[in-house]
Every structure is written in structure tokens, then in C-alpha cells.
Tab-separated table of C-alpha atoms in Angstrom:
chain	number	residue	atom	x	y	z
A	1	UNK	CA	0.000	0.000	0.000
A	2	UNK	CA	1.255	3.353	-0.667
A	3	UNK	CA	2.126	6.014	1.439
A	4	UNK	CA	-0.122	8.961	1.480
A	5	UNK	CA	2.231	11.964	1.885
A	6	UNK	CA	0.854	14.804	3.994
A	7	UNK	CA	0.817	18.581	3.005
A	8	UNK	CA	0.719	21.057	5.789
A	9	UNK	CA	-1.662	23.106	5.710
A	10	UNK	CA	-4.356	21.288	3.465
A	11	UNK	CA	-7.031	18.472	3.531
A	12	UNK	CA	-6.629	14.940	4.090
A	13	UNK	CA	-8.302	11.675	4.447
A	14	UNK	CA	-8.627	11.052	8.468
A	15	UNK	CA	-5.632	11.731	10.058
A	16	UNK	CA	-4.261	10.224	13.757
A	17	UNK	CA	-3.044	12.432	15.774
A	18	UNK	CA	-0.480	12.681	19.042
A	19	UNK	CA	-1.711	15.434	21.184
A	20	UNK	CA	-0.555	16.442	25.078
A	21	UNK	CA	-0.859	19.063	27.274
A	22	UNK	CA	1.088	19.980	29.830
A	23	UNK	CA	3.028	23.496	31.062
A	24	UNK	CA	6.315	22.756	29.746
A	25	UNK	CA	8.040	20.797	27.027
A	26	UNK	CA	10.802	23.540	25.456
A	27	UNK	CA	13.264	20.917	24.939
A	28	UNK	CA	10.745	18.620	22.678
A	29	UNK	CA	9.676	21.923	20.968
A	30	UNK	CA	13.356	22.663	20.406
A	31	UNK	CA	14.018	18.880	18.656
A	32	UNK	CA	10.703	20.313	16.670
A	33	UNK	CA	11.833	23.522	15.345
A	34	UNK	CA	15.619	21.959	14.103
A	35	UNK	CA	13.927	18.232	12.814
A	36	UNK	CA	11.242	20.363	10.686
A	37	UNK	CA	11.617	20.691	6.718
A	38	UNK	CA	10.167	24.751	5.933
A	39	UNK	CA	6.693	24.802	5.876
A	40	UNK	CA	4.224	27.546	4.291
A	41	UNK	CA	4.633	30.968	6.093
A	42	UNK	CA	0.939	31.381	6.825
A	43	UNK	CA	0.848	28.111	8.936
A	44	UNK	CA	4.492	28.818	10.702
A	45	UNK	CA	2.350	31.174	13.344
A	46	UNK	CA	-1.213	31.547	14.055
A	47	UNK	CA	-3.374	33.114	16.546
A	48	UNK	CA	-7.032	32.443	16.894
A	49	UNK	CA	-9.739	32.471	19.625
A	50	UNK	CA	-12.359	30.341	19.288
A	51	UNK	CA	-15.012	28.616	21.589
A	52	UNK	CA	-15.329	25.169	22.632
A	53	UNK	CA	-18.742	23.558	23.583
A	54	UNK	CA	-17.920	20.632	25.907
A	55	UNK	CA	-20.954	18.327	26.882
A	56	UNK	CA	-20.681	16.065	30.092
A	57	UNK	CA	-22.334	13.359	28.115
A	58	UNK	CA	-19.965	13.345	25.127
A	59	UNK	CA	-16.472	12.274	24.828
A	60	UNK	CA	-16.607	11.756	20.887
A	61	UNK	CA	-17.284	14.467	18.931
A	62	UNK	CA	-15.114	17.660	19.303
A	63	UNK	CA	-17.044	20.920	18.772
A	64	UNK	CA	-15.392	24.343	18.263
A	65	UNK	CA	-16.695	27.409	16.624
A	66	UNK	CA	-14.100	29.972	15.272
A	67	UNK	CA	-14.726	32.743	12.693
A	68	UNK	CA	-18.470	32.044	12.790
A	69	UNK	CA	-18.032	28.786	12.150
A	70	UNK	CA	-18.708	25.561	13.994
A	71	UNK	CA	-16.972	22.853	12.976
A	72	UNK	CA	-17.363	18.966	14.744
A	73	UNK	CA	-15.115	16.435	14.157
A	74	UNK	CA	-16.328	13.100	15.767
A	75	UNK	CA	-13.870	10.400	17.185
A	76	UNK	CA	-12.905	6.875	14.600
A	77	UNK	CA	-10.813	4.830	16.877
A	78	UNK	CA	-7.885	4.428	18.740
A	79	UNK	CA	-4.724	2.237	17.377
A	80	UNK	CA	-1.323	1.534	19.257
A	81	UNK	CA	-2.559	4.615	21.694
A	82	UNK	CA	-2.958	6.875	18.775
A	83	UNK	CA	-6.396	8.673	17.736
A	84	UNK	CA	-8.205	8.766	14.653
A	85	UNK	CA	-10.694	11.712	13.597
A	86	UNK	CA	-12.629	12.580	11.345
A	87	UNK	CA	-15.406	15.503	9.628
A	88	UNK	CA	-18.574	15.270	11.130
A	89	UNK	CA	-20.271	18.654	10.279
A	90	UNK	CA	-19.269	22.293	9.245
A	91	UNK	CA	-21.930	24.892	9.470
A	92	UNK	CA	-21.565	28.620	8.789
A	93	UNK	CA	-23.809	31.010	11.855
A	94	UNK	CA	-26.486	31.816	11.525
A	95	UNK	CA	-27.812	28.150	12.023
A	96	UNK	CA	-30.781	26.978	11.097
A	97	UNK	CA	-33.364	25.199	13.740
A	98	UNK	CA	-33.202	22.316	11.594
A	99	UNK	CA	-29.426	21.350	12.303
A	100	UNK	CA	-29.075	22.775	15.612
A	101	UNK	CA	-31.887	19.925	16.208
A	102	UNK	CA	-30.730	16.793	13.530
A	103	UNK	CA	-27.064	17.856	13.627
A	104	UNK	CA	-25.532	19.648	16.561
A	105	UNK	CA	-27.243	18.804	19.511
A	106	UNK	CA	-27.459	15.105	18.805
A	107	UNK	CA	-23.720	15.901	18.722
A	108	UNK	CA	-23.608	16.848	22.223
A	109	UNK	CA	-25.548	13.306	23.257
A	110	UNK	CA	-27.718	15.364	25.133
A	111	UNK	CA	-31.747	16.407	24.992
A	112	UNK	CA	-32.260	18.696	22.320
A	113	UNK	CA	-33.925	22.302	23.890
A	114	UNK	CA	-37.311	23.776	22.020
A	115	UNK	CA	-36.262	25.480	19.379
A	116	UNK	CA	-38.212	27.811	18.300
A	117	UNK	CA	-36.594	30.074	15.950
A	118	UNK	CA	-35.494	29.234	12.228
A	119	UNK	CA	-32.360	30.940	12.471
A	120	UNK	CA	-29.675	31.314	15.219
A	121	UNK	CA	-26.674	33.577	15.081
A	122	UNK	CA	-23.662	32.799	17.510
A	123	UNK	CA	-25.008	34.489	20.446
A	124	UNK	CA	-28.509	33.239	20.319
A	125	UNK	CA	-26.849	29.714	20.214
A	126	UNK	CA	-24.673	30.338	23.044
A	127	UNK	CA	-26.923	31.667	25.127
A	128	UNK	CA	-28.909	28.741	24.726
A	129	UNK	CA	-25.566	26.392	25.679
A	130	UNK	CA	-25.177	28.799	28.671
A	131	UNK	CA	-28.916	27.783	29.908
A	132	UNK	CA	-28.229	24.315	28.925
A	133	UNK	CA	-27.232	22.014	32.442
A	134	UNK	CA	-25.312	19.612	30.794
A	135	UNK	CA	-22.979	22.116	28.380
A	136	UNK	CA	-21.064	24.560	28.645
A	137	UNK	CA	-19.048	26.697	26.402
A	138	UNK	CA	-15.195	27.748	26.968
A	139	UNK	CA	-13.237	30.335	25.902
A	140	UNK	CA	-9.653	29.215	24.041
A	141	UNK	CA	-6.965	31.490	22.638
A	142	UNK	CA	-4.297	29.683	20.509
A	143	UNK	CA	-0.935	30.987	19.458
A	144	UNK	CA	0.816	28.107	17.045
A	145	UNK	CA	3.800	27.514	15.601
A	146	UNK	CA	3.567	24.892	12.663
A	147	UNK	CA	6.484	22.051	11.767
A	148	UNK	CA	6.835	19.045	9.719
A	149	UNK	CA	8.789	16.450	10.971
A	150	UNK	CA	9.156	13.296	9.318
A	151	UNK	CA	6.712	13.762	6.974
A	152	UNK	CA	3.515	14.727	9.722
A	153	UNK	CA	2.057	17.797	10.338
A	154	UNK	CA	3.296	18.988	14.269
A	155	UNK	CA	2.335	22.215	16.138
A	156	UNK	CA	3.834	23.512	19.428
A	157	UNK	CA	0.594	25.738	21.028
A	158	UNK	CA	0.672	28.401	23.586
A	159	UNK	CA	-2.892	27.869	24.777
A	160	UNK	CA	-5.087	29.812	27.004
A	161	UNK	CA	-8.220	28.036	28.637
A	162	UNK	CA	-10.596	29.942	30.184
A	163	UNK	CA	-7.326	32.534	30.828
A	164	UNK	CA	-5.490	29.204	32.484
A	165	UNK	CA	-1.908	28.957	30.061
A	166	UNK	CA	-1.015	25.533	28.781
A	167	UNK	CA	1.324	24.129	25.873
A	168	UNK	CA	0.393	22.262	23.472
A	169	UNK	CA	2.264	19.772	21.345
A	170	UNK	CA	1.591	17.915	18.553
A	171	UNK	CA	2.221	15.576	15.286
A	172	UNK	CA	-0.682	14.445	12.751
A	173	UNK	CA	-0.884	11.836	10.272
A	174	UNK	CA	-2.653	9.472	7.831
A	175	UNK	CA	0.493	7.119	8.801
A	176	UNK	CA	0.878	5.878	12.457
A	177	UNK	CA	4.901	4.889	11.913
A	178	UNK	CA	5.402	7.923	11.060
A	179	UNK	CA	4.058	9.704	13.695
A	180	UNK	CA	5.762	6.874	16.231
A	181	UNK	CA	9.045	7.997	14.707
A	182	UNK	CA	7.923	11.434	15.406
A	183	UNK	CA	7.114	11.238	19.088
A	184	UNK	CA	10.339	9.338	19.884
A	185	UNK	CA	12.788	11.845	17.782
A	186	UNK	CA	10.677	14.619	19.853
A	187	UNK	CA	11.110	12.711	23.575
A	188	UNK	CA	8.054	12.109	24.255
A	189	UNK	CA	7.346	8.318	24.230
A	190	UNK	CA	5.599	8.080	27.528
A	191	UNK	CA	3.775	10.812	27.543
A	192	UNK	CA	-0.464	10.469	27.794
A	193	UNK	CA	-1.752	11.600	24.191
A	194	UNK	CA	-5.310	13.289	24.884
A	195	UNK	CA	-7.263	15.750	23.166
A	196	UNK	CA	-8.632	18.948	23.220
A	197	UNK	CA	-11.766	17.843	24.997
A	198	UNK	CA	-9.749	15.667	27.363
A	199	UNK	CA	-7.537	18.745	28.615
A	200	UNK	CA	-10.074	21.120	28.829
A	201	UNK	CA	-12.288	18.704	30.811
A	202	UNK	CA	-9.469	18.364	33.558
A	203	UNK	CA	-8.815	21.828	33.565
A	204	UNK	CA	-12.406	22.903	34.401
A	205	UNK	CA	-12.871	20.341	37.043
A	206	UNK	CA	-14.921	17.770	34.448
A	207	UNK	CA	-12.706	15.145	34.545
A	208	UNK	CA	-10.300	14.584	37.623
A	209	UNK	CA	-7.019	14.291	36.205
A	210	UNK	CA	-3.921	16.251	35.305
A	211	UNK	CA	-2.073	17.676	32.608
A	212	UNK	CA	1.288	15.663	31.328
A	213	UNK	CA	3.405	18.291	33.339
């Protein structure tokens, strides 16, 4: 079978992905910047704030909204520790009723609200997750710095969570040796992979756990 070879920056088929979070990890980010090929200048730094709905019923399907867009991506499987994700929906606010209520909140695995507009911008719908008892929506500022590194796409993120600071640090892939070759030239065999839902979950109190570091 042939190898699919990744481009930074654009589509792919679903990717796995090595993710942690912790407070510190300058020397893997180091081993990052000097094992990277260039990449694109408009992915070498980014800075975006964007909103995360997080449901206490859910665990597979990652919600964020940024630009006026909401964008899910739903959890495949797991193999040799590493995650697999994929598109689940994209939708542009205003919303209609009709996928707020066949879409998104089936999303959430929670009861759907009456709905009883056709259309809802952002802040209708987030005041609506704000009222909701099992969601809640959470504020994240990202500043990234993109890599490639043995042919997958890696980030190192300076995150703020609801104003708490984490790093971020990451390699993607359609091919899991790859990204095992990654995480050991980076240091960081042994270290938990989670997601985005995972870490913001422990840092609100959802989940009773901590960060890597």
C-alpha cells in the first residue's frame, strides 16, 4: 500500500493524531523547530480564539466554533494509543433550527432544547448552551507555531483556557509509523496523548485528572 504523503496546511483523508498538554516541554519543541523541513509561512504562526462547547455526556465528537463557524469532528478509533478523527459537520452562523436539532445537539448526546426560531446567530446559540445544564461553552486562545517532521504535520501551542496557560504539542498523520518515529525523535514516548476535549475537561474540574506536566 502506498504512502499517502501529507501537506501542511491542506485536507486529508482522516488523520491520527499525538496530542498532550502539559506546562512545559521547550526541549521537545526545540528537537521540533531543528527536525522540521520549511513549511508555508501562513501556517508557521497563528493566533485564533475560538469557543469550545464541551458536553458532560460526550467524549466523541469535538465541537469548536471559530470565525463564525462551527466545525465537529467526531472520534474513529484508537490504534497503538494513537487517535483517529474525522469531519462530522461544518456549518456557517447563523444556524438553522433544523441542524441545531438533527445535527448539533445530537452531537452533544444530550436532549435537544425547544427550538423555536429558524435561524440562530452565535449568540442566540450560546446563550442557549449557557442555559443548557449539561454544556457549557469555553473560551480558548491559541498561538501556534507549525512544523513538519518526518513527513507529519506537528504544532507547538501556547494555549489559554478559560485565561489558564497551557502548551500544546503535537504531530498528525494518515500514517501511524510515522508519527511513532515522530514522538520518539521529539522525547516524548511516555507521555499520555489526549485531546482537546480531554484537557479542557481536567482543567475545568470535568474530569479529575492532570495535565502531562
Amino acid at each position: 500500500m502506498s504512502k499517502t504523503v501529507m501537506k501542511i496546511g491542506e485536507q486529508s483523508k482522516p488523520r491520527f493524531e499525538f496530542r498532550t498538554f502539559g506546562h512545559n516541554f521547550d526541549k521537545s519543541a526545540k528537537l521540533m523547530a531543528q527536525l522540521s523541513v520549511p513549511v508555508p509561512e501562513k501556517v508557521r504562526e497563528r493566533e485564533s480564539d475560538e469557543i469550545y462547547i464541551l458536553s458532560k455526556t460526550n467524549n466523541i465528537n469535538n465541537t469548536k466554533i471559530r470565525n463564525g463557524k462551527m466545525d465537529i469532528k467526531t472520534f474513529v478509533q484508537t490504534i497503538d494509543g494513537l487517535e483517529q478523527w474525522n469531519p462530522l459537520m461544518k456549518a456557517e452562523f447563523p444556524i438553522t433550527k433544523e441542524v441545531l436539532e438533527k445535527e448539533v445537539f445530537p452531537a452533544f448526546q444530550v436532549d435537544t432544547p425547544l427550538l423555536i426560531q429558524g435561524l440562530y446567530t452565535l449568540k442566540e446559540f450560546l446563550s442557549i448552551v449557557v442555559e443548557h445544564s449539561k454544556l457549557k461553552a469555553i473560551k480558548v486562545h491559541k498561538k501556534r507555531f507549525g512544523y513538519m517532521v518526518n513527513d507529519t504535520i506537528c504544532e507547538v501551542g501556547h494555549i489559554l483556557i478559560n485565561g489558564v496557560k497551557v502548551v500544546s504539542i503535537n504531530s498528525e498523520s494518515t500514517e501511524l509509523n510515522d508519527i511513532k518515529k515522530t514522538i520518539s525523535d521529539l522525547e516524548l514516548e511516555g507521555v499520555e496523548n489526549i485531546n482537546y476535549l480531554q484537557a479542557i475537561k481536567r482543567i475545568i474540574g470535568w474530569i479529575d485528572k492532570p495535565l502531562s506536566n
